[in-house]
Short mmCIF file of C-alpha atoms and ligand atoms in Angstrom, two decimals:
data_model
loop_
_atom_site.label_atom_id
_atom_site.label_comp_id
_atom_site.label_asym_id
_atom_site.label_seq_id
_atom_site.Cartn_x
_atom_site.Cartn_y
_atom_site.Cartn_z
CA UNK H 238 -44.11 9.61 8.62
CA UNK H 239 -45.61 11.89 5.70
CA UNK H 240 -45.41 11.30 2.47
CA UNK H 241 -43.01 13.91 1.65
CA UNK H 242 -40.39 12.73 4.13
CA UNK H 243 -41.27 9.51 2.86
CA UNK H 244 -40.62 10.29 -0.40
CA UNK H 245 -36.85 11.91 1.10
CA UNK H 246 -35.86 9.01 2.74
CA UNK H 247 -36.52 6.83 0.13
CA UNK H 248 -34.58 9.02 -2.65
CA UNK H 249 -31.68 8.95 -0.18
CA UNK H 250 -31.92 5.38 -0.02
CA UNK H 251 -31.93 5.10 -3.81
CA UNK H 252 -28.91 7.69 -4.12
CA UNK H 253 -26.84 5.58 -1.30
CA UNK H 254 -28.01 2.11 -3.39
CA UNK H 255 -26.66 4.00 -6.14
CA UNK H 256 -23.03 5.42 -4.92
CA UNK H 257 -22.52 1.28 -3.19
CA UNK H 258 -23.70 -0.22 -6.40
CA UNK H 259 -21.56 2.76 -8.69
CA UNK H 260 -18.45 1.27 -6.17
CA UNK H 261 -18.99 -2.52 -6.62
CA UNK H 262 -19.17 -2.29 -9.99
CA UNK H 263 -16.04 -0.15 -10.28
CA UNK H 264 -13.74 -3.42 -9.64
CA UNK H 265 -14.63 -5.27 -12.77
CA UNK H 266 -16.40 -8.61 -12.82
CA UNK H 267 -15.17 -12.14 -13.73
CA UNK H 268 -16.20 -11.84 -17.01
CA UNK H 269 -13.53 -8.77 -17.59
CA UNK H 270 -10.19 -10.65 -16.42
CA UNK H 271 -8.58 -12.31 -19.42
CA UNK H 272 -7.48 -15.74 -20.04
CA UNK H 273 -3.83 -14.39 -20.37
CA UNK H 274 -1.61 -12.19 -18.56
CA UNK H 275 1.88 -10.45 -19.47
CA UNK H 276 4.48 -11.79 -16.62
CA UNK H 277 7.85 -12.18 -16.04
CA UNK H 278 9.84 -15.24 -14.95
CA UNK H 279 13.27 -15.85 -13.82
CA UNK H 280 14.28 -18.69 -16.13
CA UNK H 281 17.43 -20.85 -15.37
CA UNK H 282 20.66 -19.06 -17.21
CA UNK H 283 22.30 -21.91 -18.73
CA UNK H 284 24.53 -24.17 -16.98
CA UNK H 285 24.94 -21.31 -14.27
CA UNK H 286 23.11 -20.90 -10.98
CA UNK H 287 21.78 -17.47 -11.51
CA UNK H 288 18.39 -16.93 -13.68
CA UNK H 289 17.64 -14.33 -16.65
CA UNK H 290 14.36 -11.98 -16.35
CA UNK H 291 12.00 -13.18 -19.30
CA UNK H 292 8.60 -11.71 -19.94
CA UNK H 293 6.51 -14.58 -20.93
CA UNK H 294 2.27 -15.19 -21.45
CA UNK H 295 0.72 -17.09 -18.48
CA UNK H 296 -2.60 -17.89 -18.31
CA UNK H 297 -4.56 -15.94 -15.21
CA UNK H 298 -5.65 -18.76 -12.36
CA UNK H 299 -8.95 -17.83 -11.24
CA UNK H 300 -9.00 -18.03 -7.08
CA UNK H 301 -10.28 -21.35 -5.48
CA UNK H 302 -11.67 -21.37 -1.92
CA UNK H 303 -10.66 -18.95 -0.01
CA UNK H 304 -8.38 -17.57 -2.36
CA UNK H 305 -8.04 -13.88 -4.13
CA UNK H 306 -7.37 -12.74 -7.71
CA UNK H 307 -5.12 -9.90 -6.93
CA UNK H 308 -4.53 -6.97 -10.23
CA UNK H 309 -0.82 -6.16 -9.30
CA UNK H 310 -0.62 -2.30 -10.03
CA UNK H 311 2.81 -2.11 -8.49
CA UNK H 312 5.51 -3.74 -7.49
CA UNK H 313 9.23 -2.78 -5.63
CA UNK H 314 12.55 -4.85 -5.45
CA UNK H 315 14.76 -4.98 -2.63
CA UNK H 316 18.13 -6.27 -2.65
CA UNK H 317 17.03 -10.17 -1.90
CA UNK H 318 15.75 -9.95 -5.58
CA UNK H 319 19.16 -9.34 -6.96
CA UNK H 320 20.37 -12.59 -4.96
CA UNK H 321 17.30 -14.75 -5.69
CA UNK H 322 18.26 -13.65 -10.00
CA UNK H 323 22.27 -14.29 -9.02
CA UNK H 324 21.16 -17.81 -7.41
CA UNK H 325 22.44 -16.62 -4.68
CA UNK H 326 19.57 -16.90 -2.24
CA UNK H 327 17.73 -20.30 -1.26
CA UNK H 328 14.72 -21.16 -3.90
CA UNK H 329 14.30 -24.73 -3.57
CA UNK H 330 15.26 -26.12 -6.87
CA UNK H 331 13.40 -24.31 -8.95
CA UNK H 332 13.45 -23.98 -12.63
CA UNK H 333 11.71 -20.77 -13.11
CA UNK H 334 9.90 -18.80 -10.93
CA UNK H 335 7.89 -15.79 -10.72
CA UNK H 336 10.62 -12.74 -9.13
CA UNK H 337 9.62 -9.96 -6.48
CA UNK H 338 8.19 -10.61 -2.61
CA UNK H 339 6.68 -6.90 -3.02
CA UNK H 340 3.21 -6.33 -4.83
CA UNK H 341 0.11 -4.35 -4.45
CA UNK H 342 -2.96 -4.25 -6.44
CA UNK H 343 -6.89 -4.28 -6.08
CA UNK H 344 -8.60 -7.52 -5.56
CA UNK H 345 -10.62 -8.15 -8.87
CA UNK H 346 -12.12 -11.92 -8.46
CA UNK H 347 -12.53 -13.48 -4.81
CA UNK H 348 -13.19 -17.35 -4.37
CA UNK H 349 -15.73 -19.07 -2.60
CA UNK H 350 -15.29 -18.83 1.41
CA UNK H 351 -12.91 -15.38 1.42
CA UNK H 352 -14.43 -12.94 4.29
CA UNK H 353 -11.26 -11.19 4.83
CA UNK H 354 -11.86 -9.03 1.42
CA UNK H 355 -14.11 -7.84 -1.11
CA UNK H 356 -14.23 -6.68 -4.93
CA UNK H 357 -12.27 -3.49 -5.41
CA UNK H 358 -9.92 -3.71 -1.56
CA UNK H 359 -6.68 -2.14 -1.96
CA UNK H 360 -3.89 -4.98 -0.86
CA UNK H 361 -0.39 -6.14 -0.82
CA UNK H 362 0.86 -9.50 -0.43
CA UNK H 363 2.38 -10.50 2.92
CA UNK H 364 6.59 -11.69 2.55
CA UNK H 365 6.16 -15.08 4.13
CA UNK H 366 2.63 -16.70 3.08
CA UNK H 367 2.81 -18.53 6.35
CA UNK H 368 3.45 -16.74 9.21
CA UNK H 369 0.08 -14.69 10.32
CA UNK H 370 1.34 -13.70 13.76
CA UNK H 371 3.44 -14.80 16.78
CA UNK H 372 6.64 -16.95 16.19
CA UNK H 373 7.15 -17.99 12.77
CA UNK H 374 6.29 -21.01 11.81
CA UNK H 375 8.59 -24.34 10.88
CA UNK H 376 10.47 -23.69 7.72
CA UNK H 377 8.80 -20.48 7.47
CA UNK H 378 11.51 -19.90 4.29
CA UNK H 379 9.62 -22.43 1.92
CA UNK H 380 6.53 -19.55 1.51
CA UNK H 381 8.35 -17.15 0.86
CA UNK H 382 6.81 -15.06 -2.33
CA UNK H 383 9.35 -14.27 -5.15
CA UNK H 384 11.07 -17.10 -3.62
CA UNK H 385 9.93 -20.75 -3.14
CA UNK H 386 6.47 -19.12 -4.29
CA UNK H 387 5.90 -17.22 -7.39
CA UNK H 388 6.26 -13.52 -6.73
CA UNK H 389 4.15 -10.84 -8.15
CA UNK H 390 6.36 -9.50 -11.22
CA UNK H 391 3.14 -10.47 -13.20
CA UNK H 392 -0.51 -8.56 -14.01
CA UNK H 393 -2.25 -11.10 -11.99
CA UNK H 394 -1.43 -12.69 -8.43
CA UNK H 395 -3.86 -15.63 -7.08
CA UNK H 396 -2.96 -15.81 -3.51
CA UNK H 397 -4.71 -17.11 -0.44
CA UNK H 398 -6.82 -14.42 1.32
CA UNK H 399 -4.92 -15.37 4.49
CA UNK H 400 -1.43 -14.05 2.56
CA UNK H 401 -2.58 -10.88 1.94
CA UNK H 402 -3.35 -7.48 4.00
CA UNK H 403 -5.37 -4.17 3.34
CA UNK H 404 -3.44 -1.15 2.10
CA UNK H 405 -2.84 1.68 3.99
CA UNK H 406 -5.54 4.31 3.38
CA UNK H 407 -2.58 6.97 3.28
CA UNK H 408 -0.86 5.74 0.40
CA UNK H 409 -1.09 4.76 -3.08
CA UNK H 410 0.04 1.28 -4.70
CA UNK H 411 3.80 2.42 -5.48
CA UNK H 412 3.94 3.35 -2.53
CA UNK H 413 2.02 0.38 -0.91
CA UNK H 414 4.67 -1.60 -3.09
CA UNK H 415 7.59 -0.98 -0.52
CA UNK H 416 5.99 -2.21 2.44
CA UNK H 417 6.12 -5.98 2.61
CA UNK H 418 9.96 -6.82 2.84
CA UNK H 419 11.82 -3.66 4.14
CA UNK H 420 8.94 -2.12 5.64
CA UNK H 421 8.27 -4.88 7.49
CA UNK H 422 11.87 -5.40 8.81
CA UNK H 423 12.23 -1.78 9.82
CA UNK H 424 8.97 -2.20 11.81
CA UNK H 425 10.20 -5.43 13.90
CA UNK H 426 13.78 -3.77 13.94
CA UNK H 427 12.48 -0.57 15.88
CA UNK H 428 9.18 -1.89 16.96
CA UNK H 429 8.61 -5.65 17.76
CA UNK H 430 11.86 -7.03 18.72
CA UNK H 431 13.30 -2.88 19.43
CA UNK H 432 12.00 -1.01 21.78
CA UNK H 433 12.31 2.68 20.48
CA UNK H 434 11.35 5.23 22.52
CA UNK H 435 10.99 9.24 21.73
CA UNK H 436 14.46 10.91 21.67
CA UNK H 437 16.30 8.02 21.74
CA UNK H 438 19.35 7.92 18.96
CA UNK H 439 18.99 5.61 16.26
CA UNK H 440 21.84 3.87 13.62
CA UNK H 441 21.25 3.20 10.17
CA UNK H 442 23.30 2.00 7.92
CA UNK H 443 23.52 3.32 4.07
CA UNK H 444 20.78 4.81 2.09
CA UNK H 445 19.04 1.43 0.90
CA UNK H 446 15.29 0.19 1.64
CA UNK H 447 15.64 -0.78 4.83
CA UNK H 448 17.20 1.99 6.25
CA UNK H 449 15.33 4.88 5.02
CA UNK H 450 12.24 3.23 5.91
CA UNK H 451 13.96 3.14 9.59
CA UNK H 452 14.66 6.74 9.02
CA UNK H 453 10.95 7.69 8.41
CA UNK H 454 9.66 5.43 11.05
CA UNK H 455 12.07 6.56 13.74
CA UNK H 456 11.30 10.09 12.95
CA UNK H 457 7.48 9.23 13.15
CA UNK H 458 8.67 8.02 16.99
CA UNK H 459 10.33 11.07 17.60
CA UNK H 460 13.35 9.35 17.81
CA UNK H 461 16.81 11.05 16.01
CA UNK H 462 18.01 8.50 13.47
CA UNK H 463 21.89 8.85 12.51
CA UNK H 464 22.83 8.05 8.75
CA UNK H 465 26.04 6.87 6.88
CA UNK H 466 26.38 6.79 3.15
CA UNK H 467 29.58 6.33 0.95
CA UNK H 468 27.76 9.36 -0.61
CA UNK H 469 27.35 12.78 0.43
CA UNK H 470 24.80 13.63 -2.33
CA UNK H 471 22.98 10.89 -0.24
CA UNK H 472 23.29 11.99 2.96
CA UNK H 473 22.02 15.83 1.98
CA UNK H 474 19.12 14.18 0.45
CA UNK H 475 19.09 12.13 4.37
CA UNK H 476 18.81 15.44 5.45
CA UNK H 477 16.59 16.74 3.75
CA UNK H 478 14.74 14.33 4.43
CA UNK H 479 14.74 15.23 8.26
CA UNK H 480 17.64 12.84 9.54
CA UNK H 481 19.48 14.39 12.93
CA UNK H 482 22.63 13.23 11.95
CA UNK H 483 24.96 11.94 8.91
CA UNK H 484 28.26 9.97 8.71
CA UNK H 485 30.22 9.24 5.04
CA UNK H 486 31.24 5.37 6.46
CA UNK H 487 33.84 5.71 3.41
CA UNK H 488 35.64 9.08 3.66
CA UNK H 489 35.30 8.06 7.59
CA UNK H 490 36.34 4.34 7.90
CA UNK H 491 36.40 4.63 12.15
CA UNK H 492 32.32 6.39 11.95
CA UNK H 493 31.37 5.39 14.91
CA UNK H 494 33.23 7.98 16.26
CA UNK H 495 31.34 11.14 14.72
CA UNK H 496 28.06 8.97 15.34
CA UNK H 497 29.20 8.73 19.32
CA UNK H 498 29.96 12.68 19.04
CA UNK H 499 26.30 13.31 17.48
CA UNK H 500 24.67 11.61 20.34
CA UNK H 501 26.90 13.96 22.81
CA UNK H 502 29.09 10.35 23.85
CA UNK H 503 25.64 8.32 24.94
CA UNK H 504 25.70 5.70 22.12
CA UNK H 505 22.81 4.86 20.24
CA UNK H 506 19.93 3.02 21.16
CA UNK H 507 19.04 1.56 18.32
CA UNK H 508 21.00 -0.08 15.60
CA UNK H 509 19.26 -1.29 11.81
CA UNK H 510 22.40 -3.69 11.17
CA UNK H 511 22.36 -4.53 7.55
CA UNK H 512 25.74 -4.28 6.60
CA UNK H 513 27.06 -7.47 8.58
CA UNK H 514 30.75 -8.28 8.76
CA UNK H 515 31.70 -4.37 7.58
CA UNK H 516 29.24 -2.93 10.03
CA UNK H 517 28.92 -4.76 13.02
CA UNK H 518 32.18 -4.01 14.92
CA UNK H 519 31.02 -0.12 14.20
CA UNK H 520 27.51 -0.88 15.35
CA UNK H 521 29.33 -2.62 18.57
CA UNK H 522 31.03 0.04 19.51
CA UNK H 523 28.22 3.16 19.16
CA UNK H 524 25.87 1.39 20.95
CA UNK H 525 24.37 2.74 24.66
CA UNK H 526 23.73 0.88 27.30
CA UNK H 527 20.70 -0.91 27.46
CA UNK H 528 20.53 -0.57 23.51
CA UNK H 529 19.03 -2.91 20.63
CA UNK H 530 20.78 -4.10 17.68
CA UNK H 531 18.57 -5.91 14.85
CA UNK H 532 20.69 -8.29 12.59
CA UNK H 533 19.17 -8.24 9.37
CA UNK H 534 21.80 -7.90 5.94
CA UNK H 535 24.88 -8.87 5.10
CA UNK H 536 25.88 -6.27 2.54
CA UNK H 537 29.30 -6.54 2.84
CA UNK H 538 28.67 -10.43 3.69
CA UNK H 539 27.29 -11.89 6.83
CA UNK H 540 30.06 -12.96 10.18
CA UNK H 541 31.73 -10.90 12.65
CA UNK H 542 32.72 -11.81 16.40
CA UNK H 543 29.88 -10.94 19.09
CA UNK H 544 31.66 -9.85 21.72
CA UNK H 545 29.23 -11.82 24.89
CA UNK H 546 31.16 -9.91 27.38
CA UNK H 547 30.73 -6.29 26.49
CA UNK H 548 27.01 -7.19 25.32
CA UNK H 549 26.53 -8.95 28.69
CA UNK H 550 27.90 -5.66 30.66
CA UNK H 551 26.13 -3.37 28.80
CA UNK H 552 22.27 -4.56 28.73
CA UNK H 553 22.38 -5.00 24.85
CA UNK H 554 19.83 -6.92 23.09
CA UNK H 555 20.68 -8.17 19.71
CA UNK H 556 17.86 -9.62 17.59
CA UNK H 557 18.15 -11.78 14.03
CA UNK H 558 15.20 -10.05 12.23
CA UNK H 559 13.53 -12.43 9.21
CA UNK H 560 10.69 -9.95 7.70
CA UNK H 561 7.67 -10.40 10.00
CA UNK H 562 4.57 -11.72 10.03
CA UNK H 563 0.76 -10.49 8.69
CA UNK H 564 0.06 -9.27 12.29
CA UNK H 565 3.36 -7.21 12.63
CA UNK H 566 2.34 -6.06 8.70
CA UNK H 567 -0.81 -4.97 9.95
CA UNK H 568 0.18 -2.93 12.65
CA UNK H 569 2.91 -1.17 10.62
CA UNK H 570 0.00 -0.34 8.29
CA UNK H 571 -1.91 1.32 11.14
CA UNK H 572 0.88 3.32 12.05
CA UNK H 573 2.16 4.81 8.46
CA UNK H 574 -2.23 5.47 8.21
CA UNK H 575 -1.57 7.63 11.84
CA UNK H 576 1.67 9.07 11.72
CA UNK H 577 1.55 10.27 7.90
CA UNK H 578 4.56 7.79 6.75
CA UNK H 579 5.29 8.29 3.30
CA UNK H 580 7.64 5.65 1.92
CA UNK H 581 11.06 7.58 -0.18
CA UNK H 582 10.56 6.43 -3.51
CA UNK H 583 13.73 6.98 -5.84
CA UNK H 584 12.25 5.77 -9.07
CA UNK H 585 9.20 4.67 -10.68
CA UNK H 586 9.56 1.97 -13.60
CA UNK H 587 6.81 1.12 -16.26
CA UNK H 588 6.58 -2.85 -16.17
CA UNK H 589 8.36 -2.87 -19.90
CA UNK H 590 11.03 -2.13 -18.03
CA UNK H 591 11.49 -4.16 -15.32
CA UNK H 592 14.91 -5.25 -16.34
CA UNK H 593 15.96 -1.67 -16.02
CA UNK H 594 14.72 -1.18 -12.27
CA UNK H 595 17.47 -4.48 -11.80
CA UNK H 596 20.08 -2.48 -13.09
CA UNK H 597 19.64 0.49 -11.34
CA UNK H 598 19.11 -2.01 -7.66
CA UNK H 599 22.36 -3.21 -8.92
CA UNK H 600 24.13 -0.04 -9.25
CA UNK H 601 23.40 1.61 -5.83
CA UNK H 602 22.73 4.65 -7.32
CA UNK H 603 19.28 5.01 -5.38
CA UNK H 604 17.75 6.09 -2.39
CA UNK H 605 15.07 4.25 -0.40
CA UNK H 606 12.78 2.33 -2.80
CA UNK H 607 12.77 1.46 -6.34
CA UNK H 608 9.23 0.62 -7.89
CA UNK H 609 7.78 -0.83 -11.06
CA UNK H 610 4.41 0.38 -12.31
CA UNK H 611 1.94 -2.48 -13.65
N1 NAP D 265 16.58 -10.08 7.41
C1 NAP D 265 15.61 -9.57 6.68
O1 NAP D 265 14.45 -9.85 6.87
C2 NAP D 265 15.95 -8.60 5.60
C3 NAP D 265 14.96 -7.81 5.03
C4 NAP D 265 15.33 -6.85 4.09
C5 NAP D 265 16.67 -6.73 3.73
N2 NAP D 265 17.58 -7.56 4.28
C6 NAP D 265 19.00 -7.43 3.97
O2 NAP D 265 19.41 -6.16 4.46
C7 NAP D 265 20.36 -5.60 3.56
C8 NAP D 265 19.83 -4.29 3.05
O3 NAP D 265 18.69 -4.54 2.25
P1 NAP D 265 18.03 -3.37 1.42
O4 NAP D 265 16.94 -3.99 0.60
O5 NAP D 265 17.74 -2.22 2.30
O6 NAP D 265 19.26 -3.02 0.49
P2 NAP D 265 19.43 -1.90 -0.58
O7 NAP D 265 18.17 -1.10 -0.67
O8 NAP D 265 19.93 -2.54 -1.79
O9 NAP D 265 20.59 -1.00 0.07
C9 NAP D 265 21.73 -0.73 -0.65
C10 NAP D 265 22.51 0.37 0.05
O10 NAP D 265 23.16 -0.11 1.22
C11 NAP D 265 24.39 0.57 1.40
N3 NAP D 265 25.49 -0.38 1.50
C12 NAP D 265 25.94 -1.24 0.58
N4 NAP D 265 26.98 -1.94 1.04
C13 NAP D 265 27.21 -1.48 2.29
C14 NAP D 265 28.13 -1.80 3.28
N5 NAP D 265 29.08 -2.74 3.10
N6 NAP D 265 28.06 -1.14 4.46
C15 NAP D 265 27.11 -0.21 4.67
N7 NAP D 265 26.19 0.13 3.76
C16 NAP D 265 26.24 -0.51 2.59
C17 NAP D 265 24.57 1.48 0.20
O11 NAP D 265 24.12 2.76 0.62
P3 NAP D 265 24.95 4.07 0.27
O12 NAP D 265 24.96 4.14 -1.23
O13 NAP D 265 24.20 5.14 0.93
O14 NAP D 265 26.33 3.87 0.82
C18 NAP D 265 23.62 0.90 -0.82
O15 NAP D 265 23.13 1.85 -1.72
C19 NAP D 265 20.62 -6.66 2.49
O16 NAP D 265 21.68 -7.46 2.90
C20 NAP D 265 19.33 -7.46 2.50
O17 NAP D 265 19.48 -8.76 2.03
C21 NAP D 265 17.26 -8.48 5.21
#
């Protein structure tokens, strides 16, 4: 080699030691993450079982083995969090406790033994700590974050590098924020436990989390998801948003009848139940043959007959769906990153607040997601 071309090569080298060493050192060192960290807690309300939402100083845990400091830069509620606040949804007997499943952030301090991440990786926590992949595990309910586990309403999450999954490249951290809970359930809904195919019809059931995220990934299958909403500013906004079809369950109580006329008599073939006892005679009786029908909510409160007969005639598969694991996370992350998924984010909240972003959750005046900035 000359000395010229020697002299390139090594200036090259130099320039890419620079740009590597310019990106380490853009995720800041130990040294920069305080002692103390805004965060809020769900503190027992009285003599009540519900909590109240207090922001509170906590001191930032630095990660042990195999554990990562995560800087939350966003969060998202889903409807679980108005429960857990209500006491309405199983937390062990907790006194206070950290609200929110949903986080993402940038990993800022990573313990001895992590290999799964480095300084500066773009992450979200996973919805039950301890299911990786495959069937969930025993009590799979008692690692739940926001739950049994501190949640990630708070600057700083220290979680084990097992419990937490890359980003999709695609999106930013609001929108990274939606994934772990309903974008999850969607996924195993259509995905895992449904087996969408391309033009096949698909039900969903109000304008919420889960069911907008089913929207988007059935039209990313090139499936033709079917809406209802007690709201018809909703469903144009469904529309827009490139649904096939839309039903007003409320100005239509008997909808499965204009869902069975959208799909030209055939029935659906896939059915996002989250409404429970309201829904599921309605899901019942749009389905095809051969169709799926994931049980996940109980908006209007969980029961209903299943009818074993007509399921058993008709091929249909129904499913209870509990979130997922890391492994069904990870491959919903690889298909948002290939198909262009964008999650429908109705509002954006600064972290002051948080109590705000409740109220609206509360009031169903929303569409899709509702996120708080950190
Ligand atoms: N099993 C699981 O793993 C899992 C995971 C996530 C969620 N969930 C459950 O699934 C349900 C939905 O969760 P989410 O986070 O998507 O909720 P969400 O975002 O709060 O959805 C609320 C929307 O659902 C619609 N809705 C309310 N009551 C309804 C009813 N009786 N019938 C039909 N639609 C109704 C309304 O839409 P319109 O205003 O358009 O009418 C409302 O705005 C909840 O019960 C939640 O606990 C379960």
């Amino acid at each position: 080699m000359n000395t010229s071309l020697l002299q390139r090569v090594s200036s090259i080298a130099a320039l890419a030691c620079l740009a590597a060493c310019a990106s380490i050192s853009a995720a800041p060192a130990a040294k920069d993450i305080p002692a103390t960290q805004k965060q809020y807690r769900l503190v027992r309300d009285g003599g009540g079982h519900g909590y109240k939402l207090e922001l509170t100083d906590a001191p930032v845990r630095m990660p042990g083995d195999h554990e990562v400091l995560i800087r939350v830069r966003a969060t998202s509620l889903n409807r679980r969090d108005v429960f857990v606040m209500k006491g309405q949804y199983p937390v062990g007997s907790r006194d206070s406790l950290v609200p929110l499943s949903d986080g993402a952030g940038e990993i800022v301090a990573i313990g001895h033994g992590v290999t799964r991440f480095r300084l500066g990786d773009r992450v979200a926590g996973i919805f039950f700590q301890n299911w990786l992949s495959g069937r969930p595990p025993e009590k799979v309910a008692s690692a739940a974050l926001g739950g049994s586990l501190d949640g990630m309403l708070t600057q700083y999450a220290t979680l084990n590098e097992q419990g937490v999954v890359h980003l999709p490249k695609s999106l930013s951290f609001e929108e990274g924020a939606t994934l772990p809970c309903v974008g999850v359930t969607a996924w195993n809904g259509l995905f895992t436990r449904g087996r969408i195919q391309p033009g096949d019809y698909v039900l969903l059931e109000g304008t919420g989390g889960v069911s907008t995220f089913g929207l988007q990934l059935a039209l990313a299958a090139g499936a033709k998801p079917i809406i209802t909403s007690s709201s018809d500013a909703k469903l144009e906004r469904a529309k827009a948003l490139g649904a096939f079809g839309t039903v007003n369950y409320k100005s239509t109580p008997d909808w499965e009848k204009p869902v069975l006329a959208l799909t030209g008599g055939v029935g659906v073939h896939e059915v996002l139940e989250v409404g429970g006892k309201d829904t599921l005679p309605h899901a019942l009786a749009s389905i095809a043959p051969g169709g799926d029908i994931a049980l996940i909510g109980g908006l209007g409160g969980f029961g209903g007959n299943i009818p074993a007969l007509q399921l058993l005639d008709r091929n249909i598969d129904i499913s209870g769906i509990y979130v997922g694991s890391r492994e069904n996370f990870e491959a919903l992350n690889a298909f948002i990153d290939q198909h262009g998924v964008k999650p429908v984010i109705d509002k954006v909240f600064e972290f002051k607040d948080a109590p705000a972003a409740y109220e609206l959750m509360e009031s169903d005046q929303f569409l899709g997601k509702i996120v708080i900035r950190l």
